[in-house]
mmCIF file of C-alpha atoms and ligand atoms in Angstrom:
data_model
loop_
_atom_site.group_PDB
_atom_site.id
_atom_site.type_symbol
_atom_site.label_atom_id
_atom_site.label_comp_id
_atom_site.label_asym_id
_atom_site.label_seq_id
_atom_site.Cartn_x
_atom_site.Cartn_y
_atom_site.Cartn_z
ATOM 1 C CA UNK P 1 1.588 -140.397 -93.794
ATOM 2 C CA UNK P 2 1.389 -140.811 -97.582
ATOM 3 C CA UNK P 3 3.554 -138.621 -99.806
ATOM 4 C CA UNK P 4 1.449 -135.859 -101.306
ATOM 5 C CA UNK P 5 2.198 -134.947 -104.882
ATOM 6 C CA UNK P 6 1.263 -131.538 -106.165
ATOM 7 C CA UNK P 7 0.552 -130.816 -109.823
ATOM 8 C CA UNK P 8 -0.680 -127.668 -111.502
ATOM 9 C CA UNK P 9 -0.267 -128.736 -115.089
ATOM 10 C CA UNK P 10 -3.268 -130.425 -116.713
ATOM 11 C CA UNK P 11 -1.199 -132.555 -119.135
ATOM 12 C CA UNK P 12 1.055 -133.912 -116.396
ATOM 13 C CA UNK P 13 -1.972 -134.604 -114.223
ATOM 14 C CA UNK P 14 -3.701 -136.533 -116.993
ATOM 15 C CA UNK P 15 -0.551 -138.631 -117.516
ATOM 16 C CA UNK P 16 -0.518 -139.566 -113.828
ATOM 17 C CA UNK P 17 -4.242 -140.429 -113.888
ATOM 18 C CA UNK P 18 -3.622 -142.655 -116.902
ATOM 19 C CA UNK P 19 -0.937 -144.522 -114.935
ATOM 20 C CA UNK P 20 -3.302 -144.951 -112.018
ATOM 21 C CA UNK P 21 -6.074 -146.264 -114.239
ATOM 22 C CA UNK P 22 -3.648 -148.696 -115.909
ATOM 23 C CA UNK P 23 -2.588 -149.927 -112.484
ATOM 24 C CA UNK P 24 -6.263 -150.554 -111.682
ATOM 25 C CA UNK P 25 -6.470 -148.006 -108.885
ATOM 26 C CA UNK P 26 -9.809 -146.525 -107.924
ATOM 27 C CA UNK P 27 -9.795 -142.734 -107.629
ATOM 28 C CA UNK P 28 -11.736 -140.615 -105.162
ATOM 29 C CA UNK P 29 -11.961 -136.878 -105.773
ATOM 30 C CA UNK P 30 -12.615 -133.946 -103.433
ATOM 31 C CA UNK P 31 -13.107 -130.611 -105.234
ATOM 32 C CA UNK P 32 -12.417 -127.546 -103.071
ATOM 33 C CA UNK P 33 -11.593 -123.867 -103.242
ATOM 34 C CA UNK P 34 -8.811 -124.386 -100.709
ATOM 35 C CA UNK P 35 -8.142 -122.843 -97.323
ATOM 36 C CA UNK P 36 -8.815 -126.349 -96.102
ATOM 37 C CA UNK P 37 -10.390 -127.003 -92.713
ATOM 38 C CA UNK P 38 -11.763 -130.047 -90.906
ATOM 39 C CA UNK P 39 -14.895 -129.992 -93.072
ATOM 40 C CA UNK P 40 -12.796 -130.536 -96.204
ATOM 41 C CA UNK P 41 -10.583 -133.000 -94.344
ATOM 42 C CA UNK P 42 -13.588 -135.148 -93.426
ATOM 43 C CA UNK P 43 -14.310 -135.544 -97.154
ATOM 44 C CA UNK P 44 -10.673 -136.437 -97.865
ATOM 45 C CA UNK P 45 -10.575 -138.978 -95.015
ATOM 46 C CA UNK P 46 -13.738 -140.626 -96.318
ATOM 47 C CA UNK P 47 -12.357 -140.681 -99.862
ATOM 48 C CA UNK P 48 -9.111 -142.245 -98.593
ATOM 49 C CA UNK P 49 -11.069 -144.974 -96.834
ATOM 50 C CA UNK P 50 -13.022 -145.852 -99.983
ATOM 51 C CA UNK P 51 -10.464 -145.440 -102.802
ATOM 52 C CA UNK P 52 -6.887 -146.446 -103.690
ATOM 53 C CA UNK P 53 -5.964 -142.876 -104.637
ATOM 54 C CA UNK P 54 -7.375 -139.538 -103.513
ATOM 55 C CA UNK P 55 -7.155 -136.290 -105.444
ATOM 56 C CA UNK P 56 -7.958 -132.932 -103.858
ATOM 57 C CA UNK P 57 -8.353 -129.965 -106.169
ATOM 58 C CA UNK P 58 -7.723 -126.445 -104.932
ATOM 59 C CA UNK P 59 -9.116 -123.884 -107.332
ATOM 60 C CA UNK P 60 -10.839 -120.623 -106.492
ATOM 61 C CA UNK P 61 -13.162 -120.656 -109.463
ATOM 62 C CA UNK P 62 -13.843 -117.124 -110.730
ATOM 63 C CA UNK P 63 -16.815 -118.379 -112.733
ATOM 64 C CA UNK P 64 -18.896 -119.098 -109.640
ATOM 65 C CA UNK P 65 -18.471 -115.656 -108.030
ATOM 66 C CA UNK P 66 -20.761 -112.735 -108.826
ATOM 67 C CA UNK P 67 -19.226 -109.331 -109.631
ATOM 68 C CA UNK P 68 -20.046 -108.025 -106.128
ATOM 69 C CA UNK P 69 -18.778 -111.166 -104.391
ATOM 70 C CA UNK P 70 -15.522 -112.021 -102.646
ATOM 71 C CA UNK P 71 -13.443 -113.646 -105.432
ATOM 72 C CA UNK P 72 -10.525 -111.258 -104.877
ATOM 73 C CA UNK P 73 -10.471 -111.549 -101.104
ATOM 74 C CA UNK P 74 -11.298 -115.266 -100.829
ATOM 75 C CA UNK P 75 -8.711 -116.738 -98.408
ATOM 76 C CA UNK P 76 -5.852 -118.645 -100.009
ATOM 77 C CA UNK P 77 -3.099 -120.727 -98.338
ATOM 78 C CA UNK P 78 -1.689 -123.385 -100.654
ATOM 79 C CA UNK P 79 1.119 -124.371 -98.224
ATOM 80 C CA UNK P 80 -1.376 -124.969 -95.423
ATOM 81 C CA UNK P 81 -3.623 -126.835 -97.869
ATOM 82 C CA UNK P 82 -0.758 -129.185 -98.788
ATOM 83 C CA UNK P 83 -0.263 -130.057 -95.136
ATOM 84 C CA UNK P 84 -3.920 -130.514 -94.348
ATOM 85 C CA UNK P 85 -4.601 -132.551 -97.500
ATOM 86 C CA UNK P 86 -1.625 -134.835 -96.744
ATOM 87 C CA UNK P 87 -2.670 -135.203 -93.117
ATOM 88 C CA UNK P 88 -6.146 -136.353 -94.178
ATOM 89 C CA UNK P 89 -4.768 -138.931 -96.643
ATOM 90 C CA UNK P 90 -4.695 -137.286 -100.073
ATOM 91 C CA UNK P 91 -2.278 -138.529 -102.749
ATOM 92 C CA UNK P 92 -2.479 -135.645 -105.186
ATOM 93 C CA UNK P 93 -3.211 -131.950 -104.838
ATOM 94 C CA UNK P 94 -4.308 -130.521 -108.167
ATOM 95 C CA UNK P 95 -4.050 -126.737 -108.103
ATOM 96 C CA UNK P 96 -4.374 -125.311 -111.612
ATOM 97 C CA UNK P 97 -4.272 -121.612 -112.430
ATOM 98 C CA UNK P 98 -7.210 -119.683 -113.857
ATOM 99 C CA UNK P 99 -5.373 -119.404 -117.185
ATOM 100 C CA UNK P 100 -4.948 -123.186 -117.316
ATOM 101 C CA UNK P 101 -8.619 -123.845 -116.588
ATOM 102 C CA UNK P 102 -10.010 -121.032 -118.733
ATOM 103 C CA UNK P 103 -7.498 -120.289 -121.484
ATOM 104 C CA UNK P 104 -8.259 -117.674 -124.075
ATOM 105 C CA UNK P 105 -11.042 -118.874 -126.317
ATOM 106 C CA UNK P 106 -12.840 -120.793 -123.597
ATOM 107 C CA UNK P 107 -16.525 -120.623 -124.550
ATOM 108 C CA UNK P 108 -18.319 -123.714 -123.258
ATOM 109 C CA UNK P 109 -20.496 -123.781 -120.146
ATOM 110 C CA UNK P 110 -22.514 -126.464 -118.408
ATOM 111 C CA UNK P 111 -25.866 -125.381 -116.994
ATOM 112 C CA UNK P 112 -28.367 -127.345 -114.919
ATOM 113 C CA UNK P 113 -31.830 -125.806 -114.968
ATOM 114 C CA UNK P 114 -34.693 -126.125 -112.503
ATOM 115 C CA UNK P 115 -32.794 -127.118 -109.396
ATOM 116 C CA UNK P 116 -30.568 -124.034 -109.768
ATOM 117 C CA UNK P 117 -33.266 -121.352 -109.934
ATOM 118 C CA UNK P 118 -34.094 -121.213 -106.209
ATOM 119 C CA UNK P 119 -32.281 -120.738 -102.893
ATOM 120 C CA UNK P 120 -28.581 -119.992 -103.629
ATOM 121 C CA UNK P 121 -29.349 -119.729 -107.345
ATOM 122 C CA UNK P 122 -31.926 -116.997 -106.728
ATOM 123 C CA UNK P 123 -29.529 -114.816 -104.726
ATOM 124 C CA UNK P 124 -26.413 -115.695 -106.715
ATOM 125 C CA UNK P 125 -27.314 -115.710 -110.436
ATOM 126 C CA UNK P 126 -24.742 -117.616 -112.483
ATOM 127 C CA UNK P 127 -23.205 -119.246 -109.404
ATOM 128 C CA UNK P 128 -24.263 -122.788 -110.229
ATOM 129 C CA UNK P 129 -23.352 -122.409 -113.902
ATOM 130 C CA UNK P 130 -19.833 -121.707 -112.644
ATOM 131 C CA UNK P 131 -19.949 -124.693 -110.308
ATOM 132 C CA UNK P 132 -21.244 -127.199 -112.882
ATOM 133 C CA UNK P 133 -18.815 -125.962 -115.529
ATOM 134 C CA UNK P 134 -15.751 -126.284 -113.295
ATOM 135 C CA UNK P 135 -16.832 -129.608 -111.788
ATOM 136 C CA UNK P 136 -17.524 -131.048 -115.262
ATOM 137 C CA UNK P 137 -14.035 -129.944 -116.347
ATOM 138 C CA UNK P 138 -12.451 -131.403 -113.218
ATOM 139 C CA UNK P 139 -14.292 -134.708 -113.707
ATOM 140 C CA UNK P 140 -13.011 -134.844 -117.292
ATOM 141 C CA UNK P 141 -9.427 -134.083 -116.285
ATOM 142 C CA UNK P 142 -9.270 -136.311 -113.209
ATOM 143 C CA UNK P 143 -11.697 -139.111 -114.178
ATOM 144 C CA UNK P 144 -12.578 -140.220 -110.657
ATOM 145 C CA UNK P 145 -14.885 -143.128 -109.854
ATOM 146 C CA UNK P 146 -16.236 -141.280 -106.807
ATOM 147 C CA UNK P 147 -16.523 -137.606 -105.897
ATOM 148 C CA UNK P 148 -17.171 -136.315 -102.381
ATOM 149 C CA UNK P 149 -19.255 -133.231 -101.600
ATOM 150 C CA UNK P 150 -20.307 -131.713 -98.271
ATOM 151 C CA UNK P 151 -23.964 -131.409 -97.261
ATOM 152 C CA UNK P 152 -22.924 -127.966 -96.043
ATOM 153 C CA UNK P 153 -23.706 -126.956 -99.636
ATOM 154 C CA UNK P 154 -26.870 -129.030 -99.864
ATOM 155 C CA UNK P 155 -28.161 -127.448 -103.060
ATOM 156 C CA UNK P 156 -24.762 -127.923 -104.700
ATOM 157 C CA UNK P 157 -25.037 -131.672 -104.059
ATOM 158 C CA UNK P 158 -28.472 -131.703 -105.734
ATOM 159 C CA UNK P 159 -27.177 -129.681 -108.698
ATOM 160 C CA UNK P 160 -24.126 -131.905 -109.228
ATOM 161 C CA UNK P 161 -26.281 -135.031 -109.007
ATOM 162 C CA UNK P 162 -28.614 -133.559 -111.633
ATOM 163 C CA UNK P 163 -25.671 -132.831 -113.943
ATOM 164 C CA UNK P 164 -24.151 -136.291 -113.501
ATOM 165 C CA UNK P 165 -27.497 -137.969 -114.131
ATOM 166 C CA UNK P 166 -28.424 -135.812 -117.124
ATOM 167 C CA UNK P 167 -25.024 -136.022 -118.818
ATOM 168 C CA UNK P 168 -24.333 -139.701 -117.955
ATOM 169 C CA UNK P 169 -21.078 -138.872 -116.230
ATOM 170 C CA UNK P 170 -19.400 -142.089 -114.986
ATOM 171 C CA UNK P 171 -18.864 -140.913 -111.416
ATOM 172 C CA UNK P 172 -20.676 -141.647 -108.146
ATOM 173 C CA UNK P 173 -21.513 -138.607 -106.030
ATOM 174 C CA UNK P 174 -21.086 -139.160 -102.301
ATOM 175 C CA UNK P 175 -22.577 -136.573 -99.936
ATOM 176 C CA UNK P 176 -20.847 -136.155 -96.558
ATOM 177 C CA UNK P 177 -22.183 -134.672 -93.282
ATOM 178 C CA UNK P 178 -21.589 -131.082 -92.140
ATOM 179 C CA UNK P 179 -18.638 -130.640 -89.771
ATOM 180 C CA UNK P 180 -19.198 -127.994 -87.082
ATOM 181 C CA UNK P 181 -17.214 -126.155 -84.455
ATOM 182 C CA UNK P 182 -17.931 -127.286 -80.863
ATOM 183 C CA UNK P 183 -20.244 -124.280 -80.512
ATOM 184 C CA UNK P 184 -22.306 -125.361 -83.534
ATOM 185 C CA UNK P 185 -21.005 -122.993 -86.227
ATOM 186 C CA UNK P 186 -20.601 -124.880 -89.508
ATOM 187 C CA UNK P 187 -16.937 -124.823 -90.524
ATOM 188 C CA UNK P 188 -16.323 -122.628 -93.540
ATOM 189 C CA UNK P 189 -13.335 -120.954 -95.156
ATOM 190 C CA UNK P 190 -15.381 -117.747 -94.980
ATOM 191 C CA UNK P 191 -15.524 -117.898 -91.145
ATOM 192 C CA UNK P 192 -12.064 -116.377 -91.284
ATOM 193 C CA UNK P 193 -13.672 -113.061 -92.324
ATOM 194 C CA UNK P 194 -15.589 -112.804 -89.037
ATOM 195 C CA UNK P 195 -14.565 -110.448 -86.235
ATOM 196 C CA UNK P 196 -15.038 -111.728 -82.659
ATOM 197 C CA UNK P 197 -18.405 -109.972 -82.400
ATOM 198 C CA UNK P 198 -19.494 -111.283 -85.811
ATOM 199 C CA UNK P 199 -18.460 -114.798 -84.814
ATOM 200 C CA UNK P 200 -20.792 -114.617 -81.814
ATOM 201 C CA UNK P 201 -23.582 -113.326 -84.076
ATOM 202 C CA UNK P 202 -22.913 -116.163 -86.540
ATOM 203 C CA UNK P 203 -23.767 -118.745 -83.889
ATOM 204 C CA UNK P 204 -27.409 -117.782 -84.406
ATOM 205 C CA UNK P 205 -27.489 -119.713 -87.692
ATOM 206 C CA UNK P 206 -26.977 -123.119 -86.101
ATOM 207 C CA UNK P 207 -29.004 -122.069 -83.049
ATOM 208 C CA UNK P 208 -32.020 -121.249 -85.205
ATOM 209 C CA UNK P 209 -31.709 -124.634 -86.933
ATOM 210 C CA UNK P 210 -31.535 -126.374 -83.538
ATOM 211 C CA UNK P 211 -34.623 -124.480 -82.439
ATOM 212 C CA UNK P 212 -36.532 -125.600 -85.539
ATOM 213 C CA UNK P 213 -35.421 -129.176 -84.914
ATOM 214 C CA UNK P 214 -36.734 -129.056 -81.347
ATOM 215 C CA UNK P 215 -40.015 -127.476 -82.432
ATOM 216 C CA UNK P 216 -40.520 -130.196 -85.032
ATOM 217 C CA UNK P 217 -39.331 -133.202 -83.070
ATOM 218 C CA UNK P 218 -40.436 -132.317 -79.542
ATOM 219 C CA UNK P 219 -43.391 -129.984 -80.026
ATOM 220 C CA UNK P 220 -44.639 -131.609 -83.243
ATOM 221 C CA UNK P 221 -44.949 -128.285 -85.012
ATOM 222 C CA UNK P 222 -45.285 -128.993 -88.726
ATOM 223 C CA UNK P 223 -46.554 -125.669 -90.103
ATOM 224 C CA UNK P 224 -43.665 -124.181 -92.065
ATOM 225 C CA UNK P 225 -44.719 -120.535 -91.606
ATOM 226 C CA UNK P 226 -44.753 -121.000 -87.833
ATOM 227 C CA UNK P 227 -41.314 -122.613 -87.885
ATOM 228 C CA UNK P 228 -39.866 -119.898 -90.105
ATOM 229 C CA UNK P 229 -41.283 -117.221 -87.812
ATOM 230 C CA UNK P 230 -39.622 -118.838 -84.794
ATOM 231 C CA UNK P 231 -36.311 -119.098 -86.666
ATOM 232 C CA UNK P 232 -36.524 -115.477 -87.842
ATOM 233 C CA UNK P 233 -37.043 -114.376 -84.230
ATOM 234 C CA UNK P 234 -33.615 -115.855 -83.345
ATOM 235 C CA UNK P 235 -32.057 -113.013 -85.372
ATOM 236 C CA UNK P 236 -34.248 -110.127 -84.194
ATOM 237 C CA UNK P 237 -31.901 -109.138 -81.373
ATOM 238 C CA UNK P 238 -28.761 -109.450 -83.522
ATOM 239 C CA UNK P 239 -28.147 -106.208 -85.437
ATOM 240 C CA UNK P 240 -25.098 -107.705 -87.198
ATOM 241 C CA UNK P 241 -27.303 -110.334 -88.856
ATOM 242 C CA UNK P 242 -29.416 -109.833 -91.971
ATOM 243 C CA UNK P 243 -31.400 -112.818 -93.188
ATOM 244 C CA UNK P 244 -31.161 -113.530 -96.924
ATOM 245 C CA UNK P 245 -33.503 -116.519 -96.789
ATOM 246 C CA UNK P 246 -34.901 -119.175 -94.492
ATOM 247 C CA UNK P 247 -36.546 -122.054 -96.367
ATOM 248 C CA UNK P 248 -37.976 -125.422 -95.481
ATOM 249 C CA UNK P 249 -37.996 -127.691 -98.511
ATOM 250 C CA UNK P 250 -38.396 -131.239 -99.722
ATOM 251 C CA UNK P 251 -34.870 -132.751 -99.499
ATOM 252 C CA UNK P 252 -35.035 -134.256 -102.999
ATOM 253 C CA UNK P 253 -36.892 -131.703 -105.133
ATOM 254 C CA UNK P 254 -35.896 -128.688 -102.999
ATOM 255 C CA UNK P 255 -39.478 -127.448 -103.490
ATOM 256 C CA UNK P 256 -40.791 -125.380 -100.601
ATOM 257 C CA UNK P 257 -43.162 -127.102 -98.199
ATOM 258 C CA UNK P 258 -46.186 -125.609 -96.432
ATOM 259 C CA UNK P 259 -46.521 -128.470 -93.968
ATOM 260 C CA UNK P 260 -43.931 -131.040 -92.967
ATOM 261 C CA UNK P 261 -45.257 -134.536 -93.563
ATOM 262 C CA UNK P 262 -42.020 -136.463 -94.008
ATOM 263 C CA UNK P 263 -38.318 -135.570 -94.305
ATOM 264 C CA UNK P 264 -37.468 -131.917 -94.730
ATOM 265 C CA UNK P 265 -34.397 -129.824 -95.297
ATOM 266 C CA UNK P 266 -34.147 -126.500 -93.487
ATOM 267 C CA UNK P 267 -31.777 -124.036 -95.140
ATOM 268 C CA UNK P 268 -30.741 -120.516 -94.413
ATOM 269 C CA UNK P 269 -28.421 -117.847 -95.746
ATOM 270 C CA UNK P 270 -27.598 -114.910 -93.499
ATOM 271 C CA UNK P 271 -25.301 -111.943 -93.886
ATOM 272 C CA UNK P 272 -23.218 -111.420 -90.757
ATOM 273 C CA UNK P 273 -21.808 -107.982 -91.398
ATOM 274 C CA UNK P 274 -20.503 -108.305 -94.962
ATOM 275 C CA UNK P 275 -19.988 -112.059 -94.787
ATOM 276 C CA UNK P 276 -22.671 -114.270 -96.256
ATOM 277 C CA UNK P 277 -22.952 -117.592 -94.422
ATOM 278 C CA UNK P 278 -25.110 -120.615 -95.208
ATOM 279 C CA UNK P 279 -26.149 -123.563 -93.089
ATOM 280 C CA UNK P 280 -28.767 -126.299 -93.180
ATOM 281 C CA UNK P 281 -30.209 -129.220 -91.306
ATOM 282 C CA UNK P 282 -31.826 -132.361 -92.657
ATOM 283 C CA UNK P 283 -34.686 -133.706 -90.565
ATOM 284 C CA UNK P 284 -35.080 -137.361 -91.449
ATOM 285 C CA UNK P 285 -38.466 -138.812 -92.338
ATOM 286 C CA UNK P 286 -40.995 -139.009 -89.535
ATOM 287 C CA UNK P 287 -38.455 -137.646 -87.079
ATOM 288 C CA UNK P 288 -41.071 -135.128 -85.959
ATOM 289 C CA UNK P 289 -43.337 -137.895 -84.637
ATOM 290 C CA UNK P 290 -40.558 -139.580 -82.647
ATOM 291 C CA UNK P 291 -42.210 -138.569 -79.380
ATOM 292 C CA UNK P 292 -45.248 -140.729 -80.076
ATOM 293 C CA UNK P 293 -43.394 -143.801 -81.317
HETATM 294 P P1 AMP F 1 -15.410 -125.159 -100.715
HETATM 295 O O1 AMP F 1 -13.938 -125.142 -100.577
HETATM 296 O O2 AMP F 1 -16.123 -124.228 -99.777
HETATM 297 O O3 AMP F 1 -15.880 -125.043 -102.143
HETATM 298 O O4 AMP F 1 -15.881 -126.601 -100.247
HETATM 299 C C1 AMP F 1 -15.384 -127.756 -100.857
HETATM 300 C C2 AMP F 1 -16.204 -128.950 -100.400
HETATM 301 O O5 AMP F 1 -16.101 -129.067 -98.986
HETATM 302 C C3 AMP F 1 -17.693 -128.788 -100.727
HETATM 303 O O6 AMP F 1 -18.207 -130.046 -101.135
HETATM 304 C C4 AMP F 1 -18.274 -128.354 -99.410
HETATM 305 O O7 AMP F 1 -19.628 -128.685 -99.255
HETATM 306 C C5 AMP F 1 -17.409 -129.127 -98.437
HETATM 307 N N1 AMP F 1 -17.445 -128.491 -97.116
HETATM 308 C C6 AMP F 1 -17.187 -127.188 -96.811
HETATM 309 N N2 AMP F 1 -17.404 -126.958 -95.499
HETATM 310 C C7 AMP F 1 -17.820 -128.130 -94.961
HETATM 311 C C8 AMP F 1 -18.215 -128.537 -93.655
HETATM 312 N N3 AMP F 1 -18.239 -127.694 -92.630
HETATM 313 N N4 AMP F 1 -18.569 -129.827 -93.469
HETATM 314 C C9 AMP F 1 -18.569 -130.705 -94.518
HETATM 315 N N5 AMP F 1 -18.213 -130.376 -95.769
HETATM 316 C C10 AMP F 1 -17.846 -129.111 -95.996
#
């Protein structure tokens, strides 16, 4: 196993990055809010396979939480994160404090428009402004060639790509597949909030996505309203679940579809008790006609 270094200080981190650049090392970067699980580790493993050095950041970013959200209670375990990051092949854990990232007088924000006004952006105003601002800062501090993001947060990938394209940031964004529990639940640091009964209820997210996949690919149902109705019905017998949204969109523009004619991305956000969970499934182009081919 590689030796994992941990740095909190921005100046010291920049000095190390400078050394790495001078040595000609390529740098892969995995931004996280910590409480690492196998989903995060899959990103780190991929980054380790494709780069000489891998940096994992652990920073619970207050800017991306709404006032009613779980910033204060978000799970934190830096010791466990060190172990899991090292195990997956990271070289550096960068874990700055809020005061280091947002010192007094901090007044600059990065905002992507358009792609941020729907889905998560509609329910969580200001969320993506927090994400783009912190990721832009982290890119500037760490100067990676490649940055790895999970498709679990599909809209986040689209937003980051927009920012990188619009601001000519010299970094390649690499999306990575969703890692799930054996029972289908997408791994998430927030799963730790769930009671046993809520965990069972949470399985309905991935089950409803599976159902939509079957309806599209096996039954050739392409009418979005019909698919959304069938997905909604998966939650009708689950009192612990409250749907925030179920959307079927174009995977690139994230615009809602009425009829599926090619690839589509199915996304949902559901409150299970007080915990808000998200999940999604990409149906690749023409997958729904597989039966006839
Ligand atoms: P977070 O710590 O929740 O901000 O997540 C950090 C990164 O890990 C983001 O790019 C997430 O999309 C990604 N991630 C979180 N959960 C998963 C998962 N189950 N599978 C793949 N990537 C994930």
